[in-house]
Amino acid sequence: MASAGLPPEPAIAPGVDFAGAIPVAIAPASTPLLPYAQARDTGYLVESLGETATLAMREGADPLLLLDLRRLLGRPLATRRVTAPEFEKLLAEAYAVDGSAAALAGEMGIGDGLDPLATGLPSAEDLLDSADDAPAIRLINGLIAEGLRQGVSDIHVEPYEQALVVRMRVDGVLAEKLRMPPHVAPVLVSRIKVMARLDIAERRVPQDGRITLSLGGRLVDVRVSTLPARTGERVVLRLLDKENAGLDLAHLGLSDKAADVLTRAIAEPNGIVLVTGPTGSGKTTTLYAALRLLNDGQRNILTVEDPVEYAVDGIGQTQVNPKVGLSFAAGLRAILRQDPDVVMVGEIRDRETADIAVQASLTGHLVLSTVHTNDAAGAITRMRDMGVEPFLLASTLRAVIAQRLVRRLCPHCRREHAIDPGMAAAIGMKPVRPVFKATGCPQCAHTGYVGRIGVYEALRVDEAMRQMIHDNADEVAIARHAFADSPRLAKAARRLVREGLTSPEEAARILRREDA
């Protein structure tokens, strides 16, 4: 490292203005001190602050800018030279992951949270007026940037008679983040529709679109859904961080038993593997992790999805489009003529799709899909209800994975306490040993939880199970045999509570009363 000196009269580089940076006196050490755009353009990144500030200096960066940085930071500087690719990686990590929304958005003008941006929105709705349009753009960018920083999955824009409310879903729970006057709703919704290439003149029917963004070197797809309501159009933005597409099975939190069942099932040359659970339980993430394991370059892997959530290299992905007649069944029928080895169907929701999936597995294809049922045994009943013959289902089904997501307790502030007898009865635990509860601290934004963890049950179709399915056995008998030596969802949830990974309240939220 070389220390940068301070000349008597520091020169000011033309075209670079550091005046808009966050003042050192109020910026915490973990916050990048330069707006993202300035760090990117100048090639300097503040890595740490102390008596001496440490900077990463990109190859080719103008050394004269060190004089302005020395004056801005008010302390000696130590620099280390890094290559351009290394600098880009450092920049993405500093701003896209740990930076505040202000740092992440950079030139978007987000410096003091979302509230100041909301006050600049006009009451007019003329999208050709750039002066009126700019505040709406900054607010939308700020919402998405803040959502990425907090790990938000969905942003809800909800117009009511008295206010426009913005809520964000973090770890499966919605919380209000912003409240604005109701007259700004048309401006904000219209700008979102323009960004998603939707028809801004059509407000009577629902619309779906997509926005592709790059924030701090982080690729993000935003799925947009609009719905006409009594007080205006409701909009839901689903943030699909492409970094999540790289998850593998080892990082899903599968139990040893469930991981063994799933890996053995997808190693089969043909058959059907189902993942089941309610909306938002992580089914698609599990399927992508399985496809990632199979994506070795020696197989032709094709998918038909609604919509394509994550783009994965090496996998052919087709999106359902009902407007032109491309349904799950039509897409599945078409990709079977593309010489596939592995087929992933986003969801089996009707008899036609179920029949084609069964026929595909009988002709030597491995088929992965999802079904909406409460548990693994229920998936077998659901397939039979859709009209699949029991003897065909018995010969093609390889495994069923049922899953839920519960919030993970913050390790910094969780506290041990005695479990309430009523709560213990609700989740089937004996109130004889203490458990951990959520309290809240700055590390978890005072929620008591950080991230989520999966709860799984795995049903493997062995010879005895195959005979039971063939003989049209009921759901209770199937479950009794399948889980004689493996945990069900309730038992898996109780294990997480005992290990201090989640709270009894979270376990009770995902379990039916009869499961406990």
Coordinates of C-alpha atoms in Angstrom, one line a residue:
M1 CA 0.0 0.0 0.0
A2 CA 1.2 3.5 -0.8
S3 CA 0.1 6.5 1.2
A4 CA -1.2 9.4 -0.8
G5 CA 0.2 12.7 0.3
L6 CA -1.5 16.1 0.4
P7 CA -0.1 18.9 -1.8
P8 CA -0.4 22.5 -0.7
E9 CA -3.0 23.3 -3.4
P10 CA -5.0 20.3 -4.4
A11 CA -6.1 20.2 -8.0
I12 CA -9.7 19.6 -8.9
A13 CA -10.3 17.1 -11.7
P14 CA -12.6 18.5 -14.4
G15 CA -16.1 17.0 -14.6
V16 CA -16.0 15.2 -11.3
D17 CA -18.0 16.5 -8.3
F18 CA -17.7 14.9 -4.9
A19 CA -19.9 17.4 -3.2
G20 CA -22.9 15.1 -3.3
A21 CA -21.3 12.3 -1.4
I22 CA -22.6 11.4 2.0
P23 CA -20.9 13.5 4.7
V24 CA -18.3 11.6 6.6
A25 CA -19.6 12.8 10.0
I26 CA -22.9 11.0 9.6
A27 CA -22.0 8.0 7.5
P28 CA -21.4 4.7 9.3
A29 CA -18.2 2.9 8.6
S30 CA -20.1 0.1 6.7
T31 CA -21.7 2.6 4.3
P32 CA -20.0 3.4 0.9
L33 CA -19.1 7.1 1.1
L34 CA -19.4 7.8 -2.6
P35 CA -22.5 7.5 -4.7
Y36 CA -22.4 4.4 -6.9
A37 CA -22.1 6.4 -10.2
Q38 CA -19.1 8.4 -8.9
A39 CA -17.3 5.3 -7.6
R40 CA -17.9 3.5 -10.9
D41 CA -16.8 6.5 -13.1
T42 CA -13.7 7.6 -11.1
G43 CA -12.4 4.1 -10.2
Y44 CA -12.0 4.7 -6.5
L45 CA -13.8 2.7 -3.8
V46 CA -13.7 3.5 -0.1
E47 CA -13.0 0.2 1.6
S48 CA -12.5 1.2 5.3
L49 CA -12.3 4.3 7.5
G50 CA -10.0 4.8 10.4
E51 CA -7.2 7.2 11.2
T52 CA -6.2 6.4 7.6
A53 CA -8.8 5.7 4.9
T54 CA -8.2 2.7 2.7
L55 CA -9.2 2.9 -1.0
A56 CA -9.3 0.4 -3.8
M57 CA -7.9 2.1 -6.9
R58 CA -8.8 0.7 -10.3
E59 CA -6.0 0.4 -12.9
G60 CA -6.0 3.5 -15.1
A61 CA -7.8 5.7 -12.5
D62 CA -6.8 9.4 -12.4
P63 CA -4.4 9.9 -9.5
L64 CA -5.3 13.6 -9.3
L65 CA -8.7 12.5 -7.9
L66 CA -6.9 11.4 -4.7
L67 CA -6.5 15.0 -3.8
D68 CA -10.2 15.6 -3.8
L69 CA -10.8 12.4 -1.9
R70 CA -8.2 13.4 0.7
R71 CA -10.0 16.7 1.2
L72 CA -13.4 15.1 1.3
L73 CA -12.5 12.4 3.9
G74 CA -10.3 14.7 6.0
R75 CA -7.7 12.1 6.7
P76 CA -4.6 10.4 5.1
L77 CA -5.3 7.9 2.4
A78 CA -3.9 4.4 1.7
T79 CA -4.5 3.0 -1.7
R80 CA -4.2 -0.5 -3.2
R81 CA -4.3 -1.0 -7.0
V82 CA -6.7 -3.6 -8.3
T83 CA -7.4 -4.8 -11.8
A84 CA -10.6 -3.7 -13.6
P85 CA -12.4 -7.0 -13.2
E86 CA -11.5 -7.1 -9.5
F87 CA -12.7 -3.5 -9.0
E88 CA -16.0 -4.3 -10.7
K89 CA -16.5 -7.2 -8.3
L90 CA -15.7 -5.1 -5.3
L91 CA -18.0 -2.4 -6.5
A92 CA -20.9 -4.8 -6.9
E93 CA -20.3 -6.3 -3.5
A94 CA -20.1 -2.9 -1.8
Y95 CA -23.1 -1.3 -3.3
A96 CA -25.4 -4.1 -4.5
V97 CA -25.3 -6.2 -1.3
D98 CA -24.4 -4.2 1.7
G99 CA -24.9 -0.6 0.6
S100 CA -27.9 1.5 1.4
A101 CA -30.4 2.3 -1.2
A102 CA -28.8 5.7 -1.6
A103 CA -25.4 4.2 -2.4
L104 CA -26.9 1.5 -4.6
A105 CA -28.9 3.9 -6.7
G106 CA -26.1 6.4 -7.0
E107 CA -27.3 9.0 -9.5
M108 CA -31.0 8.2 -8.8
G109 CA -30.9 10.8 -6.1
I110 CA -31.9 8.6 -3.2
G111 CA -30.1 9.8 -0.2
D112 CA -32.5 10.3 2.7
G113 CA -34.8 7.3 2.3
L114 CA -38.0 7.0 0.3
D115 CA -40.1 9.7 2.0
P116 CA -38.4 12.7 0.4
L117 CA -38.8 11.2 -3.0
A118 CA -42.6 10.7 -2.5
T119 CA -43.0 14.4 -1.7
G120 CA -41.7 15.4 -5.1
L121 CA -44.5 13.5 -7.0
P122 CA -46.9 15.8 -8.9
S123 CA -50.7 15.5 -9.1
A124 CA -50.6 15.7 -12.9
E125 CA -50.4 12.5 -15.0
D126 CA -48.8 13.9 -18.2
L127 CA -46.1 11.4 -18.9
L128 CA -44.7 13.6 -21.7
D129 CA -43.8 16.2 -19.0
S130 CA -40.2 15.2 -18.1
A131 CA -40.3 17.5 -15.0
D132 CA -43.3 15.6 -13.6
D133 CA -41.9 12.2 -14.7
A134 CA -38.5 12.4 -13.0
P135 CA -39.7 12.2 -9.4
A136 CA -41.8 9.1 -10.2
I137 CA -38.8 7.4 -11.8
R138 CA -36.6 8.2 -8.9
L139 CA -39.2 6.8 -6.5
I140 CA -39.6 3.6 -8.4
N141 CA -35.9 3.2 -8.6
G142 CA -35.6 3.9 -4.9
L143 CA -38.3 1.3 -4.1
I144 CA -36.6 -1.4 -6.1
A145 CA -33.1 -0.5 -4.7
E146 CA -34.5 -0.5 -1.1
G147 CA -36.2 -3.8 -1.8
L148 CA -33.0 -5.4 -3.0
R149 CA -31.1 -4.1 0.1
Q150 CA -33.7 -5.6 2.5
G151 CA -34.1 -8.9 0.6
V152 CA -37.7 -8.1 -0.4
S153 CA -39.5 -10.6 -2.6
D154 CA -42.6 -8.4 -3.5
I155 CA -43.5 -4.7 -3.5
H156 CA -47.2 -3.9 -3.3
V157 CA -48.5 -0.6 -4.6
E158 CA -52.0 -0.2 -3.2
P159 CA -54.3 2.8 -3.9
Y160 CA -57.0 3.6 -1.3
E161 CA -59.4 6.5 -1.0
Q162 CA -57.3 8.2 1.7
A163 CA -53.7 7.2 0.7
L164 CA -51.4 5.3 -1.6
V165 CA -49.7 2.6 0.5
V166 CA -46.5 0.8 -0.5
R167 CA -45.9 -2.5 1.4
M168 CA -43.0 -4.9 1.0
R169 CA -42.8 -8.6 1.7
V170 CA -39.7 -9.6 3.6
D171 CA -39.2 -13.3 4.5
G172 CA -42.9 -13.9 3.7
V173 CA -44.3 -11.2 5.8
L174 CA -45.8 -7.9 4.5
A175 CA -44.9 -4.6 6.2
E176 CA -45.9 -1.0 5.3
K177 CA -42.9 1.0 4.1
L178 CA -44.4 4.2 2.6
R179 CA -47.7 6.2 2.7
M180 CA -48.4 8.9 0.1
P181 CA -51.4 11.1 -0.9
P182 CA -53.9 9.3 -3.1
H183 CA -53.5 11.6 -6.1
V184 CA -50.0 10.3 -6.9
A185 CA -51.2 6.8 -7.6
P186 CA -52.0 7.3 -11.3
V187 CA -48.6 8.9 -11.9
L188 CA -46.7 6.1 -10.2
V189 CA -48.7 3.3 -11.7
S190 CA -48.5 4.8 -15.2
R191 CA -44.7 5.1 -15.0
I192 CA -44.4 1.5 -13.8
K193 CA -46.6 0.4 -16.8
V194 CA -44.4 2.3 -19.2
M195 CA -41.2 0.7 -17.8
A196 CA -42.9 -2.8 -18.1
R197 CA -44.1 -2.0 -21.7
L198 CA -47.8 -2.3 -20.7
D199 CA -50.7 -0.4 -22.2
I200 CA -51.1 2.7 -20.0
A201 CA -54.4 3.6 -21.6
E202 CA -56.0 0.2 -20.6
R203 CA -57.1 0.3 -16.9
R204 CA -60.1 -2.1 -17.1
V205 CA -58.2 -5.4 -17.4
P206 CA -55.3 -7.0 -15.5
Q207 CA -51.9 -6.8 -17.3
D208 CA -48.6 -8.6 -16.8
G209 CA -45.1 -7.4 -17.8
R210 CA -41.4 -7.5 -16.9
I211 CA -38.7 -4.9 -16.2
T212 CA -35.0 -5.9 -16.5
L213 CA -32.6 -3.9 -14.4
S214 CA -29.0 -3.8 -13.5
L215 CA -28.2 -2.2 -10.1
G216 CA -24.7 -2.0 -9.0
G217 CA -23.7 -4.8 -11.3
R218 CA -26.5 -7.0 -10.0
L219 CA -29.0 -8.3 -12.6
V220 CA -32.6 -8.2 -11.4
D221 CA -35.8 -9.1 -13.2
V222 CA -38.9 -7.4 -11.9
R223 CA -42.2 -9.1 -12.7
V224 CA -45.1 -6.6 -12.9
S225 CA -48.7 -7.4 -12.3
T226 CA -51.6 -4.8 -12.4
L227 CA -55.1 -5.4 -11.2
P228 CA -58.0 -3.0 -11.5
A229 CA -59.6 -2.1 -8.2
R230 CA -62.3 0.2 -6.9
T231 CA -59.9 3.0 -6.1
G232 CA -57.4 2.5 -8.9
E233 CA -55.0 0.0 -10.2
R234 CA -53.1 -2.2 -7.7
V235 CA -49.5 -3.1 -8.8
V236 CA -47.3 -5.9 -7.5
L237 CA -43.6 -5.9 -8.3
R238 CA -41.9 -9.3 -7.8
L239 CA -38.1 -8.9 -7.5
L240 CA -36.3 -11.9 -9.0
D241 CA -32.7 -11.7 -8.1
K242 CA -30.7 -13.7 -10.6
E243 CA -28.1 -14.5 -8.0
N244 CA -30.7 -16.9 -6.4
A245 CA -30.7 -19.0 -9.6
G246 CA -27.3 -20.2 -8.6
L247 CA -28.5 -22.0 -5.5
D248 CA -27.6 -25.7 -5.3
L249 CA -29.2 -28.4 -3.3
A250 CA -26.6 -28.2 -0.5
H251 CA -27.8 -24.6 0.3
L252 CA -31.5 -25.3 0.4
G253 CA -31.5 -26.6 4.0
L254 CA -32.8 -30.0 3.0
S255 CA -32.6 -32.7 5.7
D256 CA -30.3 -35.6 5.0
K257 CA -33.3 -37.9 4.4
A258 CA -35.0 -35.4 2.0
A259 CA -31.8 -34.7 0.1
D260 CA -31.2 -38.4 -0.3
V261 CA -34.7 -39.0 -1.7
L262 CA -34.5 -36.1 -4.1
T263 CA -31.0 -36.8 -5.4
R264 CA -31.8 -40.5 -6.0
A265 CA -35.0 -39.6 -7.8
I266 CA -33.4 -37.1 -10.2
A267 CA -30.6 -39.7 -10.9
E268 CA -33.2 -41.9 -12.5
P269 CA -33.3 -42.0 -16.3
N270 CA -37.1 -41.5 -16.4
G271 CA -40.0 -40.9 -14.2
I272 CA -41.8 -38.0 -12.5
V273 CA -40.5 -36.0 -9.5
L274 CA -43.0 -33.6 -7.9
V275 CA -42.4 -30.7 -5.5
T276 CA -45.5 -29.5 -3.6
G277 CA -46.5 -26.7 -1.3
P278 CA -48.5 -23.5 -1.2
T279 CA -47.6 -20.4 -3.2
G280 CA -44.3 -18.8 -2.0
S281 CA -43.0 -22.0 -0.3
G282 CA -39.9 -22.1 -2.5
K283 CA -40.9 -24.9 -4.9
T284 CA -39.4 -23.2 -8.0
T285 CA -36.1 -22.6 -6.2
T286 CA -35.9 -26.3 -5.4
L287 CA -36.6 -27.3 -9.0
Y288 CA -33.9 -24.9 -10.2
A289 CA -31.5 -26.4 -7.8
A290 CA -32.3 -29.9 -9.1
L291 CA -31.8 -28.7 -12.7
R292 CA -28.5 -27.1 -11.8
L293 CA -27.3 -30.5 -10.5
L294 CA -28.4 -32.2 -13.8
N295 CA -27.1 -29.4 -16.0
D296 CA -23.7 -31.1 -16.9
G297 CA -23.7 -30.4 -20.6
Q298 CA -24.5 -34.0 -21.4
R299 CA -28.3 -33.7 -21.2
N300 CA -30.8 -31.7 -23.2
I301 CA -32.8 -29.9 -20.5
L302 CA -36.0 -28.0 -21.5
T303 CA -38.6 -26.2 -19.4
V304 CA -42.0 -24.7 -19.9
E305 CA -42.8 -22.1 -17.2
D306 CA -45.3 -19.4 -16.3
P307 CA -43.3 -17.2 -16.3
V308 CA -39.6 -18.0 -16.7
E309 CA -38.3 -16.7 -13.4
Y310 CA -34.5 -17.2 -13.7
A311 CA -32.5 -17.5 -16.9
V312 CA -30.1 -20.4 -16.7
D313 CA -27.3 -21.0 -19.2
G314 CA -27.4 -24.5 -20.8
I315 CA -31.2 -24.9 -20.3
G316 CA -33.8 -24.2 -22.9
Q317 CA -36.6 -22.3 -21.3
T318 CA -40.1 -21.6 -22.8
Q319 CA -42.7 -19.2 -21.3
V320 CA -46.4 -20.0 -21.3
N321 CA -48.4 -17.5 -23.4
P322 CA -52.2 -18.1 -23.3
K323 CA -52.8 -15.3 -25.7
V324 CA -51.3 -17.3 -28.6
G325 CA -52.5 -20.7 -27.3
L326 CA -49.2 -21.7 -25.7
S327 CA -50.4 -23.5 -22.5
F328 CA -48.5 -25.8 -20.3
A329 CA -49.9 -28.8 -22.2
A330 CA -49.1 -27.3 -25.6
G331 CA -45.6 -26.3 -24.6
L332 CA -44.9 -29.7 -23.0
R333 CA -46.2 -31.4 -26.2
A334 CA -43.9 -29.3 -28.3
I335 CA -40.7 -29.7 -26.3
L336 CA -41.1 -33.4 -26.3
R337 CA -40.3 -33.2 -30.1
Q338 CA -37.1 -31.4 -29.2
D339 CA -35.2 -34.6 -28.1
P340 CA -35.1 -33.7 -24.4
D341 CA -33.6 -35.8 -21.6
V342 CA -35.0 -33.8 -18.8
V343 CA -38.3 -31.8 -18.8
M344 CA -39.4 -29.3 -16.2
V345 CA -43.0 -28.2 -16.2
G346 CA -43.8 -25.2 -14.0
E347 CA -47.0 -26.6 -12.7
I348 CA -49.3 -29.6 -13.4
R349 CA -52.7 -28.0 -13.0
D350 CA -55.1 -29.9 -15.4
R351 CA -55.7 -33.4 -16.8
E352 CA -54.1 -32.7 -20.2
T353 CA -50.8 -31.6 -18.7
A354 CA -50.8 -34.5 -16.3
D355 CA -51.5 -37.0 -19.0
I356 CA -48.7 -35.6 -21.2
A357 CA -46.2 -35.6 -18.3
V358 CA -47.0 -39.3 -17.6
Q359 CA -46.6 -40.2 -21.2
A360 CA -43.3 -38.3 -21.4
S361 CA -42.0 -40.3 -18.4
L362 CA -43.2 -43.6 -19.9
T363 CA -41.2 -42.8 -23.1
G364 CA -37.9 -42.3 -21.3
H365 CA -37.9 -38.7 -20.0
L366 CA -37.3 -37.4 -16.5
V367 CA -40.1 -34.9 -15.7
L368 CA -39.9 -32.4 -12.9
S369 CA -42.9 -30.4 -11.9
T370 CA -44.9 -28.8 -9.0
V371 CA -48.4 -29.5 -7.7
H372 CA -50.4 -27.3 -5.2
T373 CA -51.2 -29.6 -2.3
N374 CA -50.7 -29.4 1.5
D375 CA -48.4 -32.4 1.9
A376 CA -46.5 -35.0 -0.1
A377 CA -49.2 -37.8 0.1
G378 CA -51.8 -35.3 -1.1
A379 CA -49.9 -34.9 -4.4
I380 CA -50.7 -38.6 -5.2
T381 CA -54.4 -38.0 -4.5
R382 CA -54.3 -34.8 -6.6
M383 CA -52.8 -36.5 -9.6
R384 CA -55.5 -39.2 -9.4
D385 CA -58.2 -36.6 -9.1
M386 CA -56.9 -35.0 -12.3
G387 CA -57.6 -38.3 -14.1
V388 CA -54.3 -40.1 -14.1
E389 CA -54.8 -43.8 -13.9
P390 CA -53.5 -45.4 -10.7
F391 CA -51.4 -48.0 -12.6
L392 CA -49.8 -45.3 -14.7
L393 CA -49.0 -43.1 -11.7
A394 CA -47.6 -46.1 -9.8
S395 CA -45.1 -46.9 -12.6
T396 CA -44.0 -43.3 -13.3
L397 CA -43.9 -41.5 -10.0
R398 CA -40.4 -41.5 -8.3
A399 CA -40.6 -39.1 -5.4
V400 CA -42.6 -36.2 -3.9
I401 CA -41.1 -33.4 -1.9
A402 CA -43.4 -31.2 0.2
Q403 CA -42.0 -28.0 1.6
R404 CA -42.6 -24.8 3.6
L405 CA -40.5 -21.8 4.5
V406 CA -40.2 -20.4 8.0
R407 CA -38.3 -17.3 9.1
R408 CA -34.9 -17.9 10.7
L409 CA -34.2 -16.4 14.1
C410 CA -31.6 -13.7 14.2
P411 CA -28.6 -15.3 15.9
H412 CA -27.6 -11.9 17.4
C413 CA -30.7 -11.2 19.5
R414 CA -32.6 -14.5 19.9
R415 CA -33.4 -15.1 23.6
E416 CA -34.2 -18.3 25.4
H417 CA -37.5 -18.5 27.2
A418 CA -40.1 -21.1 28.4
I419 CA -42.6 -22.0 25.8
D420 CA -46.2 -21.1 26.4
P421 CA -48.3 -24.2 27.1
G422 CA -50.9 -23.2 24.5
M423 CA -48.3 -22.7 21.8
A424 CA -46.6 -26.0 22.8
A425 CA -49.9 -27.8 22.3
A426 CA -50.4 -26.1 18.9
I427 CA -47.2 -27.4 17.5
G428 CA -47.2 -30.7 19.4
M429 CA -44.3 -30.0 21.7
K430 CA -44.0 -30.8 25.4
P431 CA -43.5 -27.5 27.5
V432 CA -40.6 -29.0 29.5
R433 CA -37.6 -27.4 27.8
P434 CA -36.9 -23.8 26.9
V435 CA -37.0 -22.5 23.3
F436 CA -35.8 -19.4 21.6
K437 CA -37.9 -16.4 20.7
A438 CA -37.4 -13.3 18.5
T439 CA -36.6 -10.0 20.2
G440 CA -35.1 -7.6 17.5
C441 CA -31.9 -5.7 17.0
P442 CA -30.3 -3.5 14.4
Q443 CA -28.8 -6.6 12.7
C444 CA -32.3 -7.8 11.8
A445 CA -34.0 -4.5 11.4
H446 CA -35.7 -5.1 14.8
T447 CA -37.8 -8.0 13.4
G448 CA -36.1 -10.8 15.2
Y449 CA -35.6 -12.8 12.0
V450 CA -33.0 -12.9 9.2
G451 CA -33.8 -14.9 6.1
R452 CA -35.8 -18.1 5.9
I453 CA -35.1 -21.8 6.1
G454 CA -36.9 -24.7 4.5
V455 CA -39.1 -27.3 6.2
Y456 CA -39.3 -30.5 4.2
E457 CA -40.9 -33.9 4.0
A458 CA -39.9 -36.5 1.4
L459 CA -42.0 -39.3 0.0
R460 CA -40.0 -42.0 -1.9
V461 CA -41.9 -44.4 -4.1
D462 CA -40.6 -47.9 -3.3
E463 CA -42.1 -51.2 -4.3
A464 CA -44.6 -51.3 -1.5
M465 CA -45.6 -47.7 -2.2
R466 CA -46.0 -48.5 -5.9
Q467 CA -48.3 -51.3 -5.1
M468 CA -50.4 -49.1 -2.7
I469 CA -50.8 -46.4 -5.5
H470 CA -51.7 -49.2 -8.0
D471 CA -54.3 -50.5 -5.6
N472 CA -55.8 -47.0 -5.1
A473 CA -54.9 -46.8 -1.4
D474 CA -56.2 -43.8 0.5
E475 CA -54.0 -40.8 1.5
V476 CA -53.8 -41.8 5.2
A477 CA -52.5 -45.3 4.4
I478 CA -50.0 -43.8 1.9
A479 CA -48.7 -41.3 4.5
R480 CA -48.4 -43.9 7.2
H481 CA -46.2 -46.1 5.1
A482 CA -44.2 -43.2 3.5
F483 CA -43.2 -41.6 6.8
A484 CA -42.7 -44.7 9.0
D485 CA -39.0 -43.9 9.2
S486 CA -38.8 -40.3 8.0
P487 CA -40.0 -37.0 9.5
R488 CA -43.2 -35.2 8.4
L489 CA -43.5 -31.5 8.1
A490 CA -44.6 -31.1 11.7
K491 CA -41.7 -33.1 13.1
A492 CA -39.2 -31.2 10.9
A493 CA -40.6 -27.9 12.1
R494 CA -40.4 -29.0 15.7
R495 CA -36.7 -30.0 15.2
L496 CA -36.0 -26.5 13.9
V497 CA -37.6 -25.0 17.0
R498 CA -35.6 -27.3 19.4
E499 CA -32.4 -26.3 17.6
G500 CA -33.2 -22.6 18.0
L501 CA -33.3 -22.0 14.3
T502 CA -36.9 -20.7 14.3
S503 CA -39.6 -19.8 16.8
P504 CA -42.6 -21.7 17.9
E505 CA -44.8 -19.0 16.4
E506 CA -43.2 -19.6 12.9
A507 CA -43.8 -23.4 13.2
A508 CA -47.4 -22.8 14.2
R509 CA -47.9 -20.5 11.2
I510 CA -47.1 -23.2 8.6
L511 CA -48.7 -26.2 10.3
R512 CA -52.3 -27.3 10.2
R513 CA -53.8 -28.2 13.6
E514 CA -54.1 -31.9 12.7
D515 CA -50.5 -32.0 11.6
A516 CA -49.2 -31.2 15.1

